[in-house]
Protein backbone atom coordinates (compact mmCIF):
# COMPACT_ATOMS: atom_id res chain seq x y z
CA UNK A 1 0.00 0.00 0.00
CA UNK A 2 1.33 3.42 -0.99
CA UNK A 3 1.58 6.04 1.71
CA UNK A 4 2.94 9.58 1.35
CA UNK A 5 3.62 11.45 4.59
CA UNK A 6 4.39 15.16 4.29
CA UNK A 7 5.62 17.51 6.96
CA UNK A 8 7.28 20.89 7.37
CA UNK A 9 4.58 23.29 6.34
CA UNK A 10 3.65 26.28 8.46
CA UNK A 11 3.53 30.04 8.63
CA UNK A 12 6.50 32.28 7.98
CA UNK A 13 7.17 35.91 7.17
CA UNK A 14 8.27 36.99 3.72
CA UNK A 15 11.95 36.35 3.21
CA UNK A 16 11.94 33.39 5.53
CA UNK A 17 12.58 29.72 4.88
CA UNK A 18 10.83 26.41 5.31
CA UNK A 19 11.78 22.84 4.50
CA UNK A 20 9.15 20.37 3.41
CA UNK A 21 9.73 16.67 3.86
CA UNK A 22 7.99 13.74 2.23
CA UNK A 23 8.44 10.13 3.22
CA UNK A 24 6.84 7.84 0.66
CA UNK A 25 6.36 4.18 1.40
CA UNK A 26 5.28 1.32 -0.80
CA UNK A 27 7.06 2.81 -3.82
CA UNK A 28 10.23 1.92 -5.65
CA UNK A 29 12.22 3.75 -8.34
CA UNK A 30 9.77 6.66 -8.57
CA UNK A 31 10.41 10.22 -9.57
CA UNK A 32 9.21 12.61 -6.87
CA UNK A 33 7.86 16.10 -7.04
CA UNK A 34 6.14 18.94 -5.26
CA UNK A 35 2.99 20.56 -6.59
CA UNK A 36 1.09 23.42 -5.04
CA UNK A 37 -2.34 24.95 -5.30
CA UNK A 38 -3.47 28.30 -3.99
CA UNK A 39 -7.16 29.18 -3.56
CA UNK A 40 -8.67 30.14 -6.89
CA UNK A 41 -5.57 29.14 -8.84
CA UNK A 42 -4.60 26.13 -10.92
CA UNK A 43 -2.42 23.43 -9.47
CA UNK A 44 1.23 24.01 -10.34
CA UNK A 45 4.13 21.58 -10.52
CA UNK A 46 7.00 23.52 -8.96
CA UNK A 47 9.83 21.03 -8.59
CA UNK A 48 10.53 17.42 -9.50
CA UNK A 49 13.48 15.06 -9.22
CA UNK A 50 14.20 11.72 -10.81
CA UNK A 51 15.02 8.60 -8.80
CA UNK A 52 18.77 9.03 -9.19
CA UNK A 53 18.61 12.61 -7.98
CA UNK A 54 20.48 13.79 -11.05
CA UNK A 55 17.67 15.29 -13.07
CA UNK A 56 15.66 18.09 -11.54
CA UNK A 57 13.04 20.52 -12.73
CA UNK A 58 11.98 23.88 -11.31
CA UNK A 59 9.18 26.13 -12.41
CA UNK A 60 10.11 29.70 -13.19
CA UNK A 61 8.16 30.82 -10.14
CA UNK A 62 10.54 29.07 -7.72
CA UNK A 63 13.80 28.74 -9.66
CA UNK A 64 16.73 30.07 -7.68
CA UNK A 65 14.80 30.05 -4.40
CA UNK A 66 13.73 26.43 -3.89
CA UNK A 67 15.88 23.30 -3.93
CA UNK A 68 14.62 19.75 -4.24
CA UNK A 69 16.67 16.81 -3.04
CA UNK A 70 16.22 13.21 -2.02
CA UNK A 71 17.89 10.66 0.21
CA UNK A 72 16.99 7.25 -1.14
CA UNK A 73 18.64 5.51 1.81
CA UNK A 74 16.12 7.26 4.06
CA UNK A 75 13.36 7.14 1.45
CA UNK A 76 12.81 10.85 1.91
CA UNK A 77 12.38 13.82 -0.40
CA UNK A 78 12.97 17.42 0.64
CA UNK A 79 12.00 20.82 -0.66
CA UNK A 80 14.09 23.62 0.79
CA UNK A 81 12.24 26.89 0.31
CA UNK A 82 14.18 30.12 0.77
CA UNK A 83 13.29 33.76 0.19
CA UNK A 84 9.63 32.95 0.54
CA UNK A 85 7.10 35.40 -0.86
CA UNK A 86 3.40 35.89 -0.04
CA UNK A 87 2.59 34.47 -3.47
CA UNK A 88 4.13 31.16 -2.34
CA UNK A 89 1.17 30.71 -0.01
CA UNK A 90 -0.56 27.49 -1.03
CA UNK A 91 -1.23 23.88 -0.16
CA UNK A 92 1.85 21.88 -1.09
CA UNK A 93 1.55 18.28 -2.22
CA UNK A 94 4.20 15.59 -2.44
CA UNK A 95 3.70 13.55 -5.58
CA UNK A 96 5.30 10.36 -6.91
CA UNK A 97 5.28 9.32 -10.53
CA UNK A 98 6.45 6.04 -11.99
CA UNK A 99 5.90 6.74 -15.65
CA UNK A 100 6.94 10.16 -16.92
CA UNK A 101 10.14 12.11 -17.43
CA UNK A 102 10.84 14.76 -14.84
CA UNK A 103 9.85 17.57 -17.20
CA UNK A 104 6.59 15.93 -18.29
CA UNK A 105 5.85 15.00 -14.69
CA UNK A 106 6.22 18.55 -13.41
CA UNK A 107 4.52 20.21 -16.35
CA UNK A 108 1.22 18.77 -15.23
CA UNK A 109 0.19 18.63 -18.89
CA UNK A 110 0.83 14.92 -19.45
CA UNK A 111 -1.39 12.28 -17.91
CA UNK A 112 0.18 9.49 -15.92
CA UNK A 113 -1.28 6.13 -15.04
CA UNK A 114 1.09 5.70 -12.14
CA UNK A 115 0.89 8.70 -9.84
CA UNK A 116 0.43 9.02 -6.11
CA UNK A 117 -0.42 12.10 -4.07
CA UNK A 118 0.18 13.06 -0.48
CA UNK A 119 -2.46 14.70 1.66
CA UNK A 120 -0.87 18.15 1.42
CA UNK A 121 0.74 20.54 3.85
CA UNK A 122 -0.15 24.23 4.10
CA UNK A 123 2.45 26.94 3.62
CA UNK A 124 1.47 30.50 4.50
CA UNK A 125 3.78 33.44 3.88
CA UNK A 126 2.84 36.79 5.38
CA UNK A 127 4.11 40.14 4.19
Short mmCIF file of the C-alpha atoms (twelve columns), coordinates in Angstrom:
data_MODEL
# 
_entry.id   MODEL 
# 
loop_
_atom_site.group_PDB 
_atom_site.id 
_atom_site.type_symbol 
_atom_site.label_atom_id 
_atom_site.label_alt_id 
_atom_site.label_comp_id 
_atom_site.label_asym_id 
_atom_site.label_seq_id 
_atom_site.Cartn_x 
_atom_site.Cartn_y 
_atom_site.Cartn_z 
_atom_site.pdbx_PDB_model_num 
ATOM 1   C CA . UNK A 1   0.000  0.000  0.000   1 
ATOM 2   C CA . UNK A 2   1.328  3.420  -0.993  1 
ATOM 3   C CA . UNK A 3   1.576  6.042  1.706   1 
ATOM 4   C CA . UNK A 4   2.943  9.578  1.354   1 
ATOM 5   C CA . UNK A 5   3.619  11.450 4.588   1 
ATOM 6   C CA . UNK A 6   4.394  15.155 4.286   1 
ATOM 7   C CA . UNK A 7   5.620  17.513 6.960   1 
ATOM 8   C CA . UNK A 8   7.283  20.891 7.371   1 
ATOM 9   C CA . UNK A 9   4.581  23.291 6.343   1 
ATOM 10  C CA . UNK A 10  3.646  26.285 8.461   1 
ATOM 11  C CA . UNK A 11  3.530  30.040 8.630   1 
ATOM 12  C CA . UNK A 12  6.499  32.280 7.981   1 
ATOM 13  C CA . UNK A 13  7.172  35.905 7.169   1 
ATOM 14  C CA . UNK A 14  8.269  36.987 3.722   1 
ATOM 15  C CA . UNK A 15  11.954 36.351 3.210   1 
ATOM 16  C CA . UNK A 16  11.940 33.388 5.527   1 
ATOM 17  C CA . UNK A 17  12.583 29.717 4.877   1 
ATOM 18  C CA . UNK A 18  10.829 26.408 5.312   1 
ATOM 19  C CA . UNK A 19  11.782 22.845 4.501   1 
ATOM 20  C CA . UNK A 20  9.152  20.372 3.406   1 
ATOM 21  C CA . UNK A 21  9.728  16.669 3.863   1 
ATOM 22  C CA . UNK A 22  7.993  13.740 2.226   1 
ATOM 23  C CA . UNK A 23  8.441  10.126 3.223   1 
ATOM 24  C CA . UNK A 24  6.841  7.840  0.659   1 
ATOM 25  C CA . UNK A 25  6.360  4.178  1.396   1 
ATOM 26  C CA . UNK A 26  5.282  1.321  -0.799  1 
ATOM 27  C CA . UNK A 27  7.058  2.813  -3.816  1 
ATOM 28  C CA . UNK A 28  10.227 1.919  -5.653  1 
ATOM 29  C CA . UNK A 29  12.221 3.754  -8.337  1 
ATOM 30  C CA . UNK A 30  9.774  6.662  -8.566  1 
ATOM 31  C CA . UNK A 31  10.409 10.224 -9.569  1 
ATOM 32  C CA . UNK A 32  9.215  12.613 -6.871  1 
ATOM 33  C CA . UNK A 33  7.862  16.104 -7.042  1 
ATOM 34  C CA . UNK A 34  6.144  18.942 -5.265  1 
ATOM 35  C CA . UNK A 35  2.989  20.563 -6.587  1 
ATOM 36  C CA . UNK A 36  1.089  23.419 -5.036  1 
ATOM 37  C CA . UNK A 37  -2.338 24.955 -5.303  1 
ATOM 38  C CA . UNK A 38  -3.472 28.305 -3.986  1 
ATOM 39  C CA . UNK A 39  -7.155 29.179 -3.562  1 
ATOM 40  C CA . UNK A 40  -8.669 30.138 -6.890  1 
ATOM 41  C CA . UNK A 41  -5.571 29.135 -8.839  1 
ATOM 42  C CA . UNK A 42  -4.602 26.127 -10.918 1 
ATOM 43  C CA . UNK A 43  -2.420 23.435 -9.470  1 
ATOM 44  C CA . UNK A 44  1.233  24.011 -10.339 1 
ATOM 45  C CA . UNK A 45  4.134  21.579 -10.524 1 
ATOM 46  C CA . UNK A 46  6.996  23.518 -8.965  1 
ATOM 47  C CA . UNK A 47  9.830  21.032 -8.591  1 
ATOM 48  C CA . UNK A 48  10.525 17.422 -9.499  1 
ATOM 49  C CA . UNK A 49  13.475 15.061 -9.219  1 
ATOM 50  C CA . UNK A 50  14.205 11.715 -10.810 1 
ATOM 51  C CA . UNK A 51  15.021 8.601  -8.802  1 
ATOM 52  C CA . UNK A 52  18.768 9.028  -9.189  1 
ATOM 53  C CA . UNK A 53  18.609 12.611 -7.979  1 
ATOM 54  C CA . UNK A 54  20.485 13.787 -11.049 1 
ATOM 55  C CA . UNK A 55  17.674 15.290 -13.073 1 
ATOM 56  C CA . UNK A 56  15.658 18.095 -11.540 1 
ATOM 57  C CA . UNK A 57  13.043 20.523 -12.729 1 
ATOM 58  C CA . UNK A 58  11.981 23.883 -11.308 1 
ATOM 59  C CA . UNK A 59  9.176  26.125 -12.409 1 
ATOM 60  C CA . UNK A 60  10.108 29.701 -13.187 1 
ATOM 61  C CA . UNK A 61  8.160  30.824 -10.139 1 
ATOM 62  C CA . UNK A 62  10.544 29.074 -7.720  1 
ATOM 63  C CA . UNK A 63  13.796 28.737 -9.655  1 
ATOM 64  C CA . UNK A 64  16.728 30.070 -7.678  1 
ATOM 65  C CA . UNK A 65  14.798 30.046 -4.396  1 
ATOM 66  C CA . UNK A 66  13.727 26.428 -3.892  1 
ATOM 67  C CA . UNK A 67  15.884 23.299 -3.929  1 
ATOM 68  C CA . UNK A 68  14.619 19.748 -4.244  1 
ATOM 69  C CA . UNK A 69  16.668 16.812 -3.036  1 
ATOM 70  C CA . UNK A 70  16.221 13.214 -2.023  1 
ATOM 71  C CA . UNK A 71  17.893 10.657 0.208   1 
ATOM 72  C CA . UNK A 72  16.986 7.248  -1.143  1 
ATOM 73  C CA . UNK A 73  18.641 5.513  1.814   1 
ATOM 74  C CA . UNK A 74  16.124 7.264  4.060   1 
ATOM 75  C CA . UNK A 75  13.362 7.141  1.449   1 
ATOM 76  C CA . UNK A 76  12.811 10.846 1.910   1 
ATOM 77  C CA . UNK A 77  12.379 13.824 -0.402  1 
ATOM 78  C CA . UNK A 78  12.970 17.415 0.640   1 
ATOM 79  C CA . UNK A 79  12.002 20.824 -0.663  1 
ATOM 80  C CA . UNK A 80  14.092 23.624 0.793   1 
ATOM 81  C CA . UNK A 81  12.242 26.886 0.306   1 
ATOM 82  C CA . UNK A 82  14.175 30.117 0.772   1 
ATOM 83  C CA . UNK A 83  13.292 33.764 0.185   1 
ATOM 84  C CA . UNK A 84  9.630  32.952 0.543   1 
ATOM 85  C CA . UNK A 85  7.096  35.396 -0.856  1 
ATOM 86  C CA . UNK A 86  3.404  35.893 -0.042  1 
ATOM 87  C CA . UNK A 87  2.590  34.470 -3.470  1 
ATOM 88  C CA . UNK A 88  4.130  31.163 -2.344  1 
ATOM 89  C CA . UNK A 89  1.172  30.712 -0.007  1 
ATOM 90  C CA . UNK A 90  -0.558 27.487 -1.035  1 
ATOM 91  C CA . UNK A 91  -1.233 23.879 -0.158  1 
ATOM 92  C CA . UNK A 92  1.852  21.882 -1.093  1 
ATOM 93  C CA . UNK A 93  1.554  18.280 -2.216  1 
ATOM 94  C CA . UNK A 94  4.196  15.592 -2.443  1 
ATOM 95  C CA . UNK A 95  3.703  13.547 -5.583  1 
ATOM 96  C CA . UNK A 96  5.296  10.359 -6.909  1 
ATOM 97  C CA . UNK A 97  5.283  9.321  -10.535 1 
ATOM 98  C CA . UNK A 98  6.447  6.040  -11.988 1 
ATOM 99  C CA . UNK A 99  5.900  6.741  -15.654 1 
ATOM 100 C CA . UNK A 100 6.937  10.163 -16.922 1 
ATOM 101 C CA . UNK A 101 10.137 12.106 -17.433 1 
ATOM 102 C CA . UNK A 102 10.842 14.763 -14.841 1 
ATOM 103 C CA . UNK A 103 9.851  17.567 -17.202 1 
ATOM 104 C CA . UNK A 104 6.590  15.931 -18.289 1 
ATOM 105 C CA . UNK A 105 5.850  15.002 -14.687 1 
ATOM 106 C CA . UNK A 106 6.220  18.547 -13.409 1 
ATOM 107 C CA . UNK A 107 4.523  20.206 -16.352 1 
ATOM 108 C CA . UNK A 108 1.217  18.766 -15.229 1 
ATOM 109 C CA . UNK A 109 0.193  18.629 -18.890 1 
ATOM 110 C CA . UNK A 110 0.825  14.922 -19.453 1 
ATOM 111 C CA . UNK A 111 -1.391 12.278 -17.914 1 
ATOM 112 C CA . UNK A 112 0.179  9.487  -15.921 1 
ATOM 113 C CA . UNK A 113 -1.283 6.133  -15.041 1 
ATOM 114 C CA . UNK A 114 1.089  5.696  -12.137 1 
ATOM 115 C CA . UNK A 115 0.886  8.702  -9.843  1 
ATOM 116 C CA . UNK A 116 0.430  9.018  -6.113  1 
ATOM 117 C CA . UNK A 117 -0.419 12.100 -4.069  1 
ATOM 118 C CA . UNK A 118 0.178  13.060 -0.485  1 
ATOM 119 C CA . UNK A 119 -2.458 14.703 1.664   1 
ATOM 120 C CA . UNK A 120 -0.869 18.145 1.419   1 
ATOM 121 C CA . UNK A 121 0.743  20.543 3.848   1 
ATOM 122 C CA . UNK A 122 -0.151 24.229 4.103   1 
ATOM 123 C CA . UNK A 123 2.448  26.939 3.620   1 
ATOM 124 C CA . UNK A 124 1.466  30.497 4.505   1 
ATOM 125 C CA . UNK A 125 3.778  33.437 3.882   1 
ATOM 126 C CA . UNK A 126 2.842  36.788 5.378   1 
ATOM 127 C CA . UNK A 127 4.106  40.144 4.191   1 
# 
